[in-house]
mmCIF file of C-alpha atoms in Angstrom:
data_model
loop_
_atom_site.group_PDB
_atom_site.id
_atom_site.type_symbol
_atom_site.label_atom_id
_atom_site.label_comp_id
_atom_site.label_asym_id
_atom_site.label_seq_id
_atom_site.Cartn_x
_atom_site.Cartn_y
_atom_site.Cartn_z
ATOM 1 C CA MET A 971 184.552 12.376 84.625
ATOM 2 C CA VAL A 972 181.949 12.759 82.880
ATOM 3 C CA LYS A 973 181.016 10.698 79.752
ATOM 4 C CA ASN A 974 177.751 9.672 78.670
ATOM 5 C CA TYR A 975 174.829 11.223 79.352
ATOM 6 C CA THR A 976 171.822 8.901 81.513
ATOM 7 C CA PHE A 977 169.700 12.342 81.750
ATOM 8 C CA THR A 978 165.683 11.718 81.879
ATOM 9 C CA PHE A 979 164.587 15.027 82.057
ATOM 10 C CA SER A 980 160.699 12.536 81.325
ATOM 11 C CA SER A 981 160.428 12.667 84.895
ATOM 12 C CA ARG A 982 161.733 15.426 85.548
ATOM 13 C CA GLN A 983 163.903 14.256 88.131
ATOM 14 C CA VAL A 984 167.406 14.593 88.509
ATOM 15 C CA THR A 985 169.498 13.058 90.784
ATOM 16 C CA LEU A 986 172.587 15.753 92.215
ATOM 17 C CA TYR A 987 174.898 14.184 94.057
ATOM 18 C CA HIS A 988 172.966 12.246 96.292
ATOM 19 C CA LYS A 989 169.918 14.321 96.310
ATOM 20 C CA LYS A 990 167.107 14.072 94.641
ATOM 21 C CA ILE A 991 166.197 17.541 92.814
ATOM 22 C CA ALA A 992 163.186 18.040 90.962
ATOM 23 C CA ILE A 993 163.294 21.028 88.511
ATOM 24 C CA HIS A 994 160.078 22.968 88.029
ATOM 25 C CA ASP A 995 159.306 25.570 85.204
ATOM 26 C CA CYS A 996 162.364 24.703 83.049
ATOM 27 C CA GLN A 997 163.272 27.986 81.269
ATOM 28 C CA SER A 998 166.038 26.367 79.169
ATOM 29 C CA ILE A 999 168.335 24.088 78.371
ATOM 30 C CA ARG A 1000 171.419 23.573 76.859
ATOM 31 C CA MET A 1001 174.323 21.370 76.136
ATOM 32 C CA GLN A 1002 177.981 23.210 77.783
ATOM 33 C CA GLY A 1003 180.623 20.913 76.757
ATOM 34 C CA ASP A 1004 180.396 18.202 78.929
ATOM 35 C CA ILE A 1005 177.574 19.409 81.363
ATOM 36 C CA ILE A 1006 173.900 20.719 80.758
ATOM 37 C CA VAL A 1007 173.111 23.894 81.955
ATOM 38 C CA VAL A 1008 170.100 24.413 83.354
ATOM 39 C CA SER A 1009 167.806 27.154 84.162
ATOM 40 C CA GLY A 1010 164.645 27.343 86.238
ATOM 41 C CA LYS A 1011 163.731 26.775 89.614
ATOM 42 C CA ILE A 1012 164.874 24.324 91.230
ATOM 43 C CA SER A 1013 163.284 22.458 94.394
ATOM 44 C CA HIS A 1014 164.137 23.290 97.840
ATOM 45 C CA LYS A 1015 166.434 25.519 96.774
ATOM 46 C CA ASP A 1016 165.941 29.226 95.588
ATOM 47 C CA LYS A 1017 165.625 30.234 91.932
ATOM 48 C CA ALA A 1018 168.437 29.310 90.670
ATOM 49 C CA GLN A 1019 170.276 28.887 87.003
ATOM 50 C CA GLY A 1020 172.323 25.886 87.789
ATOM 51 C CA LEU A 1021 174.644 24.031 86.405
ATOM 52 C CA LEU A 1022 173.628 20.488 86.711
ATOM 53 C CA PRO A 1023 175.980 17.308 85.610
ATOM 54 C CA ALA A 1024 175.083 15.818 83.086
ATOM 55 C CA ASN A 1025 175.913 12.573 84.312
ATOM 56 C CA ASP A 1026 175.574 11.024 87.927
ATOM 57 C CA VAL A 1027 178.961 11.860 89.031
ATOM 58 C CA THR A 1028 178.188 11.145 92.846
ATOM 59 C CA PRO A 1029 182.309 9.744 93.520
ATOM 60 C CA THR A 1030 181.934 6.961 96.040
ATOM 61 C CA THR A 1031 182.930 7.039 99.388
ATOM 62 C CA ARG A 1032 186.252 5.152 98.323
ATOM 63 C CA GLU A 1033 187.210 7.994 95.900
ATOM 64 C CA ILE A 1034 186.160 10.642 98.103
ATOM 65 C CA VAL A 1035 188.154 9.226 100.981
ATOM 66 C CA TRP A 1036 191.482 8.723 98.270
ATOM 67 C CA THR A 1037 191.258 12.235 97.151
ATOM 68 C CA TRP A 1038 190.719 13.801 100.447
ATOM 69 C CA LEU A 1039 194.103 11.750 101.138
ATOM 70 C CA LYS A 1040 195.735 13.613 97.975
ATOM 71 C CA ILE A 1041 195.089 16.874 99.497
ATOM 72 C CA GLY A 1042 195.693 16.047 103.015
ATOM 73 C CA THR A 1043 199.224 15.308 101.556
ATOM 74 C CA ILE A 1044 199.879 17.491 98.924
ATOM 75 C CA GLY A 1045 198.384 20.426 100.258
ATOM 76 C CA PHE A 1046 201.491 22.578 101.840
ATOM 77 C CA GLY A 1047 201.317 26.280 102.630
ATOM 78 C CA GLY A 1048 197.586 26.223 104.550
ATOM 79 C CA GLY A 1049 194.604 28.230 103.698
ATOM 80 C CA TYR A 1050 193.798 30.423 100.868
ATOM 81 C CA ALA A 1051 196.931 28.486 99.228
ATOM 82 C CA VAL A 1052 194.977 25.091 99.488
ATOM 83 C CA LEU A 1053 191.919 26.509 98.348
ATOM 84 C CA ASP A 1054 192.858 26.983 94.401
ATOM 85 C CA LEU A 1055 194.326 23.196 94.901
ATOM 86 C CA ILE A 1056 190.695 22.069 96.278
ATOM 87 C CA HIS A 1057 189.141 24.374 93.723
ATOM 88 C CA SER A 1058 191.281 22.275 90.825
ATOM 89 C CA GLU A 1059 191.023 19.038 92.192
ATOM 90 C CA LEU A 1060 187.695 18.751 92.893
ATOM 91 C CA VAL A 1061 185.860 21.685 90.259
ATOM 92 C CA ILE A 1062 187.735 21.397 87.587
ATOM 93 C CA LYS A 1063 189.337 17.617 87.323
ATOM 94 C CA HIS A 1064 186.288 15.450 89.212
ATOM 95 C CA GLY A 1065 183.644 18.036 88.166
ATOM 96 C CA TRP A 1066 181.932 16.640 91.729
ATOM 97 C CA LEU A 1067 180.467 20.400 92.185
ATOM 98 C CA THR A 1068 179.740 23.762 90.421
ATOM 99 C CA GLU A 1069 181.611 26.757 90.343
ATOM 100 C CA GLN A 1070 178.518 28.354 92.560
ATOM 101 C CA ARG A 1071 178.407 25.386 94.558
ATOM 102 C CA PHE A 1072 181.800 25.946 95.768
ATOM 103 C CA GLU A 1073 181.574 29.319 95.997
ATOM 104 C CA ASN A 1074 178.697 28.940 98.607
ATOM 105 C CA MET A 1075 180.429 26.044 100.342
ATOM 106 C CA THR A 1076 183.455 28.189 101.294
ATOM 107 C CA ALA A 1077 180.761 31.283 102.609
ATOM 108 C CA LEU A 1078 179.481 28.599 104.861
ATOM 109 C CA SER A 1079 182.814 27.632 105.970
ATOM 110 C CA GLU A 1080 184.252 30.896 107.034
ATOM 111 C CA MET A 1081 180.740 30.895 109.415
ATOM 112 C CA ALA A 1082 182.276 27.581 111.223
ATOM 113 C CA PRO A 1083 184.926 27.711 113.327
ATOM 114 C CA GLY A 1084 187.916 26.156 112.876
ATOM 115 C CA ALA A 1085 190.497 26.120 109.651
ATOM 116 C CA LEU A 1086 188.804 27.119 106.213
ATOM 117 C CA THR A 1087 189.749 23.881 104.271
ATOM 118 C CA VAL A 1088 188.903 21.221 106.598
ATOM 119 C CA ASN A 1089 185.101 23.311 107.215
ATOM 120 C CA LEU A 1090 184.851 23.677 103.359
ATOM 121 C CA LEU A 1091 186.309 19.783 102.537
ATOM 122 C CA ALA A 1092 183.633 18.048 105.322
ATOM 123 C CA GLY A 1093 180.826 20.505 104.290
ATOM 124 C CA ILE A 1094 181.827 19.321 100.323
ATOM 125 C CA ALA A 1095 182.222 15.434 101.739
ATOM 126 C CA TYR A 1096 178.798 15.552 103.451
ATOM 127 C CA ARG A 1097 177.514 17.040 100.994
ATOM 128 C CA LEU A 1098 178.989 14.031 98.535
ATOM 129 C CA GLY A 1099 178.290 11.133 100.527
ATOM 130 C CA GLY A 1100 176.788 12.143 104.092
ATOM 131 C CA LEU A 1101 177.684 11.915 107.454
ATOM 132 C CA TRP A 1102 180.021 8.722 106.947
ATOM 133 C CA ALA A 1103 181.956 10.133 104.296
ATOM 134 C CA MET A 1104 182.357 13.067 105.945
ATOM 135 C CA ILE A 1105 184.145 11.759 109.143
ATOM 136 C CA ALA A 1106 185.996 9.410 107.003
ATOM 137 C CA ALA A 1107 187.147 11.922 104.872
ATOM 138 C CA THR A 1108 188.343 14.594 107.330
ATOM 139 C CA ILE A 1109 190.289 11.495 109.159
ATOM 140 C CA ALA A 1110 191.883 11.374 105.493
ATOM 141 C CA LEU A 1111 192.743 14.306 105.376
ATOM 142 C CA ILE A 1112 194.378 15.147 108.512
ATOM 143 C CA LEU A 1113 195.958 11.500 108.693
ATOM 144 C CA PRO A 1114 199.395 12.666 106.853
ATOM 145 C CA SER A 1115 199.663 15.733 109.253
ATOM 146 C CA PHE A 1116 199.020 13.750 112.059
ATOM 147 C CA LEU A 1117 201.829 11.312 111.277
ATOM 148 C CA LEU A 1118 204.272 13.966 110.394
ATOM 149 C CA ILE A 1119 203.647 15.718 113.489
ATOM 150 C CA VAL A 1120 204.224 12.668 115.911
ATOM 151 C CA VAL A 1121 207.195 12.443 113.995
ATOM 152 C CA LEU A 1122 208.374 15.687 114.484
ATOM 153 C CA ALA A 1123 207.318 16.005 118.039
ATOM 154 C CA GLY A 1124 208.976 12.697 118.915
ATOM 155 C CA ALA A 1125 212.548 14.365 117.186
ATOM 156 C CA PHE A 1126 212.245 17.296 118.552
ATOM 157 C CA LEU A 1127 211.630 16.406 122.082
ATOM 158 C CA ALA A 1128 214.763 13.911 122.249
ATOM 159 C CA TRP A 1129 217.033 16.976 120.496
ATOM 160 C CA GLN A 1130 215.629 19.994 121.900
ATOM 161 C CA ASN A 1131 218.682 20.474 123.889
ATOM 162 C CA ASN A 1132 220.550 20.262 120.637
ATOM 163 C CA LEU A 1133 221.889 23.321 119.657
ATOM 164 C CA VAL A 1134 221.481 23.434 115.709
ATOM 165 C CA VAL A 1135 217.665 22.322 116.610
ATOM 166 C CA ARG A 1136 217.484 25.130 119.066
ATOM 167 C CA TYR A 1137 218.750 27.285 116.707
ATOM 168 C CA ALA A 1138 216.288 25.920 113.807
ATOM 169 C CA MET A 1139 213.479 26.128 116.424
ATOM 170 C CA GLU A 1140 214.264 29.682 116.995
ATOM 171 C CA GLY A 1141 214.324 30.312 113.750
ATOM 172 C CA LEU A 1142 210.699 28.829 112.815
ATOM 173 C CA THR A 1143 209.319 30.306 115.960
ATOM 174 C CA ALA A 1144 210.539 34.053 114.628
ATOM 175 C CA GLY A 1145 208.761 33.013 111.147
ATOM 176 C CA VAL A 1146 206.117 31.934 112.708
ATOM 177 C CA VAL A 1147 205.366 35.440 114.060
ATOM 178 C CA GLY A 1148 206.025 37.042 110.994
ATOM 179 C CA LEU A 1149 203.226 34.976 109.547
ATOM 180 C CA LEU A 1150 200.321 35.729 112.184
ATOM 181 C CA ILE A 1151 201.761 39.423 111.607
ATOM 182 C CA ALA A 1152 200.787 38.882 108.034
ATOM 183 C CA VAL A 1153 197.561 36.606 109.352
ATOM 184 C CA VAL A 1154 196.341 40.202 111.513
ATOM 185 C CA TRP A 1155 197.213 42.416 108.404
ATOM 186 C CA ASP A 1156 194.915 40.634 106.253
ATOM 187 C CA MET A 1157 192.047 40.167 108.810
ATOM 188 C CA VAL A 1158 191.779 44.022 109.469
ATOM 189 C CA LYS A 1159 191.729 44.804 105.584
ATOM 190 C CA ARG A 1160 188.384 42.255 106.003
ATOM 191 C CA ILE A 1161 187.126 44.224 108.732
ATOM 192 C CA PRO A 1162 184.272 46.229 107.873
ATOM 193 C CA GLY A 1163 185.580 50.165 107.990
ATOM 194 C CA HIS A 1164 182.286 50.505 110.593
ATOM 195 C CA TRP A 1165 183.987 52.510 113.991
ATOM 196 C CA CYS A 1166 182.004 49.719 116.422
ATOM 197 C CA CYS A 1167 184.505 46.983 114.680
ATOM 198 C CA PHE A 1168 188.006 49.407 115.378
ATOM 199 C CA THR A 1169 186.589 49.794 118.594
ATOM 200 C CA VAL A 1170 185.847 46.291 119.376
ATOM 201 C CA GLY A 1171 189.072 45.188 117.587
ATOM 202 C CA ILE A 1172 191.022 47.746 120.299
ATOM 203 C CA ALA A 1173 189.337 46.799 123.515
ATOM 204 C CA ALA A 1174 189.669 43.567 122.385
ATOM 205 C CA LEU A 1175 193.573 44.454 122.186
ATOM 206 C CA PHE A 1176 193.792 46.467 125.480
ATOM 207 C CA LEU A 1177 191.971 43.881 127.540
ATOM 208 C CA GLY A 1178 193.631 41.199 126.583
ATOM 209 C CA LEU A 1179 197.206 43.481 127.013
ATOM 210 C CA VAL A 1180 196.504 44.451 130.369
ATOM 211 C CA PHE A 1181 194.393 41.982 131.608
ATOM 212 C CA PRO A 1182 195.253 38.288 131.501
ATOM 213 C CA VAL A 1183 191.898 37.319 129.966
ATOM 214 C CA ASN A 1184 191.271 34.338 128.551
ATOM 215 C CA PRO A 1185 190.930 35.013 124.461
ATOM 216 C CA VAL A 1186 187.310 32.826 124.943
ATOM 217 C CA TRP A 1187 185.672 35.462 126.953
ATOM 218 C CA LEU A 1188 186.878 38.190 124.303
ATOM 219 C CA VAL A 1189 185.907 36.465 121.572
ATOM 220 C CA LEU A 1190 182.142 36.036 122.803
ATOM 221 C CA MET A 1191 182.272 39.381 124.022
ATOM 222 C CA GLY A 1192 182.927 40.491 120.383
ATOM 223 C CA GLY A 1193 180.031 38.338 119.053
ATOM 224 C CA LEU A 1194 177.791 39.634 121.632
ATOM 225 C CA ALA A 1195 178.826 43.352 120.627
ATOM 226 C CA GLY A 1196 177.733 42.428 117.250
ATOM 227 C CA ALA A 1197 174.785 41.297 118.128
ATOM 228 C CA THR A 1198 174.107 44.233 120.125
ATOM 229 C CA LYS A 1199 174.373 46.578 117.917
ATOM 230 C CA VAL A 1200 172.075 45.450 115.512
ATOM 231 C CA LEU A 1201 169.115 45.102 118.466
ATOM 232 C CA VAL A 1202 170.181 48.789 119.447
ATOM 233 C CA LEU A 1203 169.905 50.224 115.438
ATOM 234 C CA ALA A 1204 166.681 47.238 115.084
ATOM 235 C CA LEU A 1205 165.225 49.309 117.940
ATOM 236 C CA VAL A 1206 166.279 53.330 117.202
ATOM 237 C CA ALA A 1207 164.955 52.280 113.649
ATOM 238 C CA LYS A 1208 161.413 50.892 115.424
ATOM 239 C CA LYS A 1209 161.287 53.944 117.227
ATOM 240 C CA SER A 1210 161.874 56.595 114.727
ATOM 241 C CA ALA A 1211 159.473 54.699 112.308
ATOM 242 C CA LYS A 1212 156.588 54.877 115.087
ATOM 243 C CA GLY A 1213 157.525 58.340 115.868
ATOM 244 C CA GLY A 1214 158.694 59.827 112.513
ATOM 245 C CA PRO A 1215 155.692 61.772 110.710
ATOM 246 C CA ASN A 1216 155.593 60.272 107.957
ATOM 247 C CA LEU A 1217 154.817 56.945 108.917
ATOM 248 C CA MET B 221 190.934 14.699 136.208
ATOM 249 C CA ASN B 222 192.151 12.421 133.910
ATOM 250 C CA ILE B 223 194.591 14.070 131.603
ATOM 251 C CA PHE B 224 192.846 12.610 129.001
ATOM 252 C CA CYS B 225 189.572 13.736 129.602
ATOM 253 C CA GLU B 226 191.459 17.043 130.340
ATOM 254 C CA LEU B 227 192.784 17.314 126.877
ATOM 255 C CA ALA B 228 189.796 16.077 125.087
ATOM 256 C CA LEU B 229 187.779 19.423 126.961
ATOM 257 C CA SER B 230 190.164 22.057 126.311
ATOM 258 C CA PHE B 231 190.963 21.164 122.703
ATOM 259 C CA ILE B 232 186.853 20.922 121.902
ATOM 260 C CA LYS B 233 186.282 24.166 124.092
ATOM 261 C CA ILE B 234 189.483 25.294 121.390
ATOM 262 C CA GLY B 235 187.871 24.116 118.315
ATOM 263 C CA PHE B 236 184.664 25.885 119.371
ATOM 264 C CA PHE B 237 185.777 29.038 119.753
ATOM 265 C CA GLY B 238 188.404 29.290 116.868
ATOM 266 C CA PHE B 239 186.212 31.434 114.398
ATOM 267 C CA GLY B 240 188.129 33.246 111.756
ATOM 268 C CA GLY B 241 189.967 30.380 110.688
ATOM 269 C CA GLY B 242 193.106 28.178 112.358
ATOM 270 C CA PHE B 243 195.145 30.989 113.035
ATOM 271 C CA ALA B 244 192.566 31.971 115.395
ATOM 272 C CA MET B 245 192.721 28.646 117.129
ATOM 273 C CA ILE B 246 196.651 29.830 118.190
ATOM 274 C CA PRO B 247 195.972 32.484 121.462
ATOM 275 C CA LEU B 248 193.130 30.282 122.730
ATOM 276 C CA MET B 249 195.855 26.886 122.323
ATOM 277 C CA GLN B 250 198.672 29.350 123.883
ATOM 278 C CA SER B 251 196.314 30.390 126.803
ATOM 279 C CA VAL B 252 195.386 26.791 127.430
ATOM 280 C CA ALA B 253 198.592 25.130 127.022
ATOM 281 C CA VAL B 254 201.027 27.554 128.291
ATOM 282 C CA HIS B 255 199.316 30.303 130.264
ATOM 283 C CA GLN B 256 196.734 27.677 132.163
ATOM 284 C CA THR B 257 198.383 24.751 132.481
ATOM 285 C CA GLY B 258 202.093 24.747 131.782
ATOM 286 C CA TRP B 259 201.635 21.690 129.545
ATOM 287 C CA LEU B 260 204.578 23.484 127.368
ATOM 288 C CA SER B 261 207.103 25.966 128.383
ATOM 289 C CA PRO B 262 206.850 29.509 125.590
ATOM 290 C CA SER B 263 209.438 28.053 123.667
ATOM 291 C CA GLN B 264 208.083 24.455 122.830
ATOM 292 C CA PHE B 265 204.748 26.637 122.253
ATOM 293 C CA GLY B 266 206.814 28.126 119.331
ATOM 294 C CA ALA B 267 208.036 24.706 118.190
ATOM 295 C CA ALA B 268 204.838 23.306 118.473
ATOM 296 C CA ILE B 269 202.964 26.368 116.064
ATOM 297 C CA ALA B 270 206.452 26.124 113.547
ATOM 298 C CA LEU B 271 205.581 22.299 112.975
ATOM 299 C CA GLY B 272 202.134 22.387 112.722
ATOM 300 C CA GLN B 273 203.141 25.250 109.485
ATOM 301 C CA VAL B 274 205.738 22.553 108.353
ATOM 302 C CA THR B 275 203.560 19.940 107.737
ATOM 303 C CA PRO B 276 200.913 20.428 104.978
ATOM 304 C CA GLY B 277 197.388 19.733 107.007
ATOM 305 C CA PRO B 278 195.804 23.384 109.023
ATOM 306 C CA VAL B 279 196.939 25.200 111.763
ATOM 307 C CA ALA B 280 195.090 22.983 114.268
ATOM 308 C CA ILE B 281 197.108 20.222 113.263
ATOM 309 C CA SER B 282 199.909 21.559 116.582
ATOM 310 C CA ALA B 283 197.140 20.610 119.045
ATOM 311 C CA THR B 284 198.654 17.085 117.751
ATOM 312 C CA PHE B 285 202.288 18.083 119.236
ATOM 313 C CA ILE B 286 200.828 19.200 122.484
ATOM 314 C CA GLY B 287 198.730 15.979 122.976
ATOM 315 C CA TYR B 288 201.447 14.171 122.327
ATOM 316 C CA LYS B 289 204.097 16.181 124.391
ATOM 317 C CA VAL B 290 201.599 15.473 127.469
ATOM 318 C CA ALA B 291 200.084 11.883 126.855
ATOM 319 C CA GLY B 292 201.934 10.195 123.968
ATOM 320 C CA LEU B 293 200.616 8.643 120.925
ATOM 321 C CA ALA B 294 197.139 8.119 122.713
ATOM 322 C CA GLY B 295 197.346 11.971 123.635
ATOM 323 C CA ALA B 296 197.706 12.977 120.510
ATOM 324 C CA VAL B 297 194.921 11.593 118.645
ATOM 325 C CA VAL B 298 192.717 12.594 121.534
ATOM 326 C CA ALA B 299 193.769 16.012 121.239
ATOM 327 C CA THR B 300 193.180 15.967 117.051
ATOM 328 C CA ALA B 301 190.077 14.580 117.808
ATOM 329 C CA ALA B 302 188.887 16.521 120.189
ATOM 330 C CA ILE B 303 189.951 20.090 118.268
ATOM 331 C CA PHE B 304 188.554 19.027 114.889
ATOM 332 C CA ALA B 305 185.267 17.554 115.996
ATOM 333 C CA PRO B 306 183.441 21.045 116.626
ATOM 334 C CA SER B 307 184.545 21.840 112.980
ATOM 335 C CA LEU B 308 183.080 18.474 111.639
ATOM 336 C CA LEU B 309 179.724 19.324 114.373
ATOM 337 C CA CYS B 310 179.282 22.820 113.171
ATOM 338 C CA MET B 311 179.508 22.133 109.455
ATOM 339 C CA TYR B 312 177.171 19.240 109.488
ATOM 340 C CA LEU B 313 174.994 22.077 111.308
ATOM 341 C CA LEU B 314 175.327 25.026 108.987
ATOM 342 C CA GLU B 315 174.615 22.339 105.965
ATOM 343 C CA LYS B 316 171.195 21.601 107.720
ATOM 344 C CA PHE B 317 170.151 24.574 108.371
ATOM 345 C CA TYR B 318 171.997 26.863 106.087
ATOM 346 C CA LEU B 319 169.192 28.040 104.207
ATOM 347 C CA LYS B 320 167.686 29.420 107.983
ATOM 348 C CA VAL B 321 171.143 31.506 108.967
ATOM 349 C CA ARG B 322 172.070 32.308 105.925
ATOM 350 C CA GLY B 323 171.413 36.213 105.070
ATOM 351 C CA LYS B 324 170.207 37.154 108.568
ATOM 352 C CA GLU B 325 171.319 39.876 109.697
ATOM 353 C CA ILE B 326 172.575 38.934 113.278
ATOM 354 C CA THR B 327 174.470 36.169 111.857
ATOM 355 C CA GLN B 328 176.295 39.107 109.646
ATOM 356 C CA ALA B 329 176.434 41.292 112.770
ATOM 357 C CA ILE B 330 177.859 38.679 115.071
ATOM 358 C CA MET B 331 181.103 37.604 112.544
ATOM 359 C CA HIS B 332 181.152 41.649 112.593
ATOM 360 C CA GLY B 333 181.750 41.865 115.795
ATOM 361 C CA VAL B 334 183.834 38.316 116.080
ATOM 362 C CA LEU B 335 186.332 39.379 113.123
ATOM 363 C CA PRO B 336 188.173 42.296 115.077
ATOM 364 C CA VAL B 337 188.581 40.771 118.268
ATOM 365 C CA VAL B 338 190.079 37.398 116.363
ATOM 366 C CA ALA B 339 192.389 40.129 114.720
ATOM 367 C CA ALA B 340 193.402 41.106 118.106
ATOM 368 C CA ILE B 341 194.022 37.787 120.155
ATOM 369 C CA ILE B 342 196.120 36.704 117.346
ATOM 370 C CA LEU B 343 197.991 39.391 117.840
ATOM 371 C CA ILE B 344 198.401 39.359 121.547
ATOM 372 C CA ALA B 345 199.341 35.486 120.713
ATOM 373 C CA ALA B 346 202.075 36.771 118.191
ATOM 374 C CA ILE B 347 203.089 39.569 121.089
ATOM 375 C CA SER B 348 203.949 36.809 123.591
ATOM 376 C CA LEU B 349 205.576 34.436 121.710
ATOM 377 C CA CYS B 350 208.045 37.316 120.226
ATOM 378 C CA ARG B 351 208.992 38.366 124.174
ATOM 379 C CA GLN B 352 209.118 34.789 125.065
ATOM 380 C CA SER B 353 211.298 32.970 122.510
ATOM 381 C CA THR B 354 212.702 35.671 120.755
ATOM 382 C CA HIS B 355 216.012 37.707 121.964
ATOM 383 C CA SER B 356 218.350 37.907 119.115
ATOM 384 C CA VAL B 357 218.648 40.609 116.612
ATOM 385 C CA TRP B 358 218.442 37.986 113.456
ATOM 386 C CA GLN B 359 215.066 36.952 114.813
ATOM 387 C CA ALA B 360 213.726 40.084 114.742
ATOM 388 C CA GLY B 361 214.889 40.114 110.942
ATOM 389 C CA VAL B 362 213.320 37.171 110.317
ATOM 390 C CA ILE B 363 210.125 38.172 111.426
ATOM 391 C CA ALA B 364 209.957 41.115 109.560
ATOM 392 C CA ALA B 365 210.966 39.758 106.465
ATOM 393 C CA VAL B 366 208.672 36.715 106.981
ATOM 394 C CA ALA B 367 206.137 39.413 107.927
ATOM 395 C CA ALA B 368 206.782 41.412 104.707
ATOM 396 C CA LEU B 369 207.098 38.767 102.649
ATOM 397 C CA ALA B 370 203.689 37.012 103.332
ATOM 398 C CA ILE B 371 201.693 40.512 103.239
ATOM 399 C CA SER B 372 203.064 40.554 99.810
ATOM 400 C CA ARG B 373 201.653 37.035 98.721
ATOM 401 C CA ARG B 374 204.742 36.454 96.422
ATOM 402 C CA VAL B 375 206.033 33.446 98.889
ATOM 403 C CA SER B 376 203.461 30.733 99.799
ATOM 404 C CA TYR B 377 203.367 30.211 103.682
ATOM 405 C CA GLY B 378 205.185 26.705 103.654
ATOM 406 C CA LEU B 379 208.309 28.323 101.881
ATOM 407 C CA LEU B 380 208.403 31.009 103.887
ATOM 408 C CA VAL B 381 208.543 28.363 107.275
ATOM 409 C CA ALA B 382 211.260 26.206 105.910
ATOM 410 C CA GLY B 383 213.431 29.619 105.254
ATOM 411 C CA SER B 384 213.414 30.914 108.298
ATOM 412 C CA MET B 385 214.305 27.431 109.592
ATOM 413 C CA THR B 386 216.994 27.516 107.862
ATOM 414 C CA VAL B 387 218.123 30.702 108.594
ATOM 415 C CA GLY B 388 218.194 29.614 112.283
ATOM 416 C CA ILE B 389 220.285 26.420 111.388
ATOM 417 C CA VAL B 390 222.392 28.894 109.595
ATOM 418 C CA MET B 391 222.840 30.768 112.722
ATOM 419 C CA ALA B 392 223.384 27.902 114.903
ATOM 420 C CA PHE B 393 226.622 27.459 112.517
ATOM 421 C CA ILE B 394 227.932 31.113 112.469
ATOM 422 C CA CYS B 395 227.131 32.199 116.501
ATOM 423 C CA ARG B 396 228.555 28.583 117.699
#
């Protein structure tokens, strides 16, 4: 929580998270509740209207680890459901990062492989406390699930021939198939409505169903197809620009 | 090859290619653990993914189950570390070079090519999971109900998973 403002503009330097940021061409500064809104150019990032925390609210590594442990313990449901939890914990409750930074970070995490929430929280932890905080926080985040799944795995493997356990697992597996279908549905809606994308998707579906291809190759081919499309378009644009009468 | 090296290498590879969210890792894990190595039977793999859904953490935690099954607690630790390490490395690099890759047309285009493929391979994984470990009408009902409720977004994933397990337990007493 931000309480007192120890924010010196005379030096034109403020501490934002663990980085020093200089403000040039400051256009306006106003107070808005607990934060100071600064519009201007901020060094090392592009021109921005930044919401800078009024105080040095950089959390210690211990605070980060505790918060991540909490999220890892109560973050049931995964994916976008946990996104709300993360937002309310880090942006609203602790004020460790701004709304805009949170959005940027979410977009960034979608580009990295792996679970969105893990990537997002790793990125935020890195921003707040550096490399070691990121590693420690990620361990804290997955520790509760890790312990739980080890216990469950032991129990399942010991009793997997029990009738009730077998039926419970059959129910669970059916539920997971349902979830996967829903996930695919969501993804298809997010795919840009271009014929190239649909062709790639249908080709991958066909290849994967007919031949036992390693999915890694399919992912690589998808990336390659996307890159090729852009390169070809760029080449065509260049050629038409050269041959065109107007240019 | 040492089983721990094998686990580590397999899961690092899965971690690197799991673009498009945690669910994208399911087909990759299935390909390695069921089809290539036979570490898990298809129904055990179904249980691994299902238990991964029961825990509060991300789907990728199913790797822990696989590691545990293959090589005990140490295997679980190795598999978990291996599957999350690439995510951390990529986030670190993206943080460092964000300004250089952001908004580049080529980055966007690659993701646009990858996204449909990921949707396709998840669908394939769902089909093969369904083919190998569902064989009764009530399971088909659970699949349809869960898919419909999850798409409508009225019920959280955790609750749906718990519900489908409850249905399974109830069916055990009915069918016995």
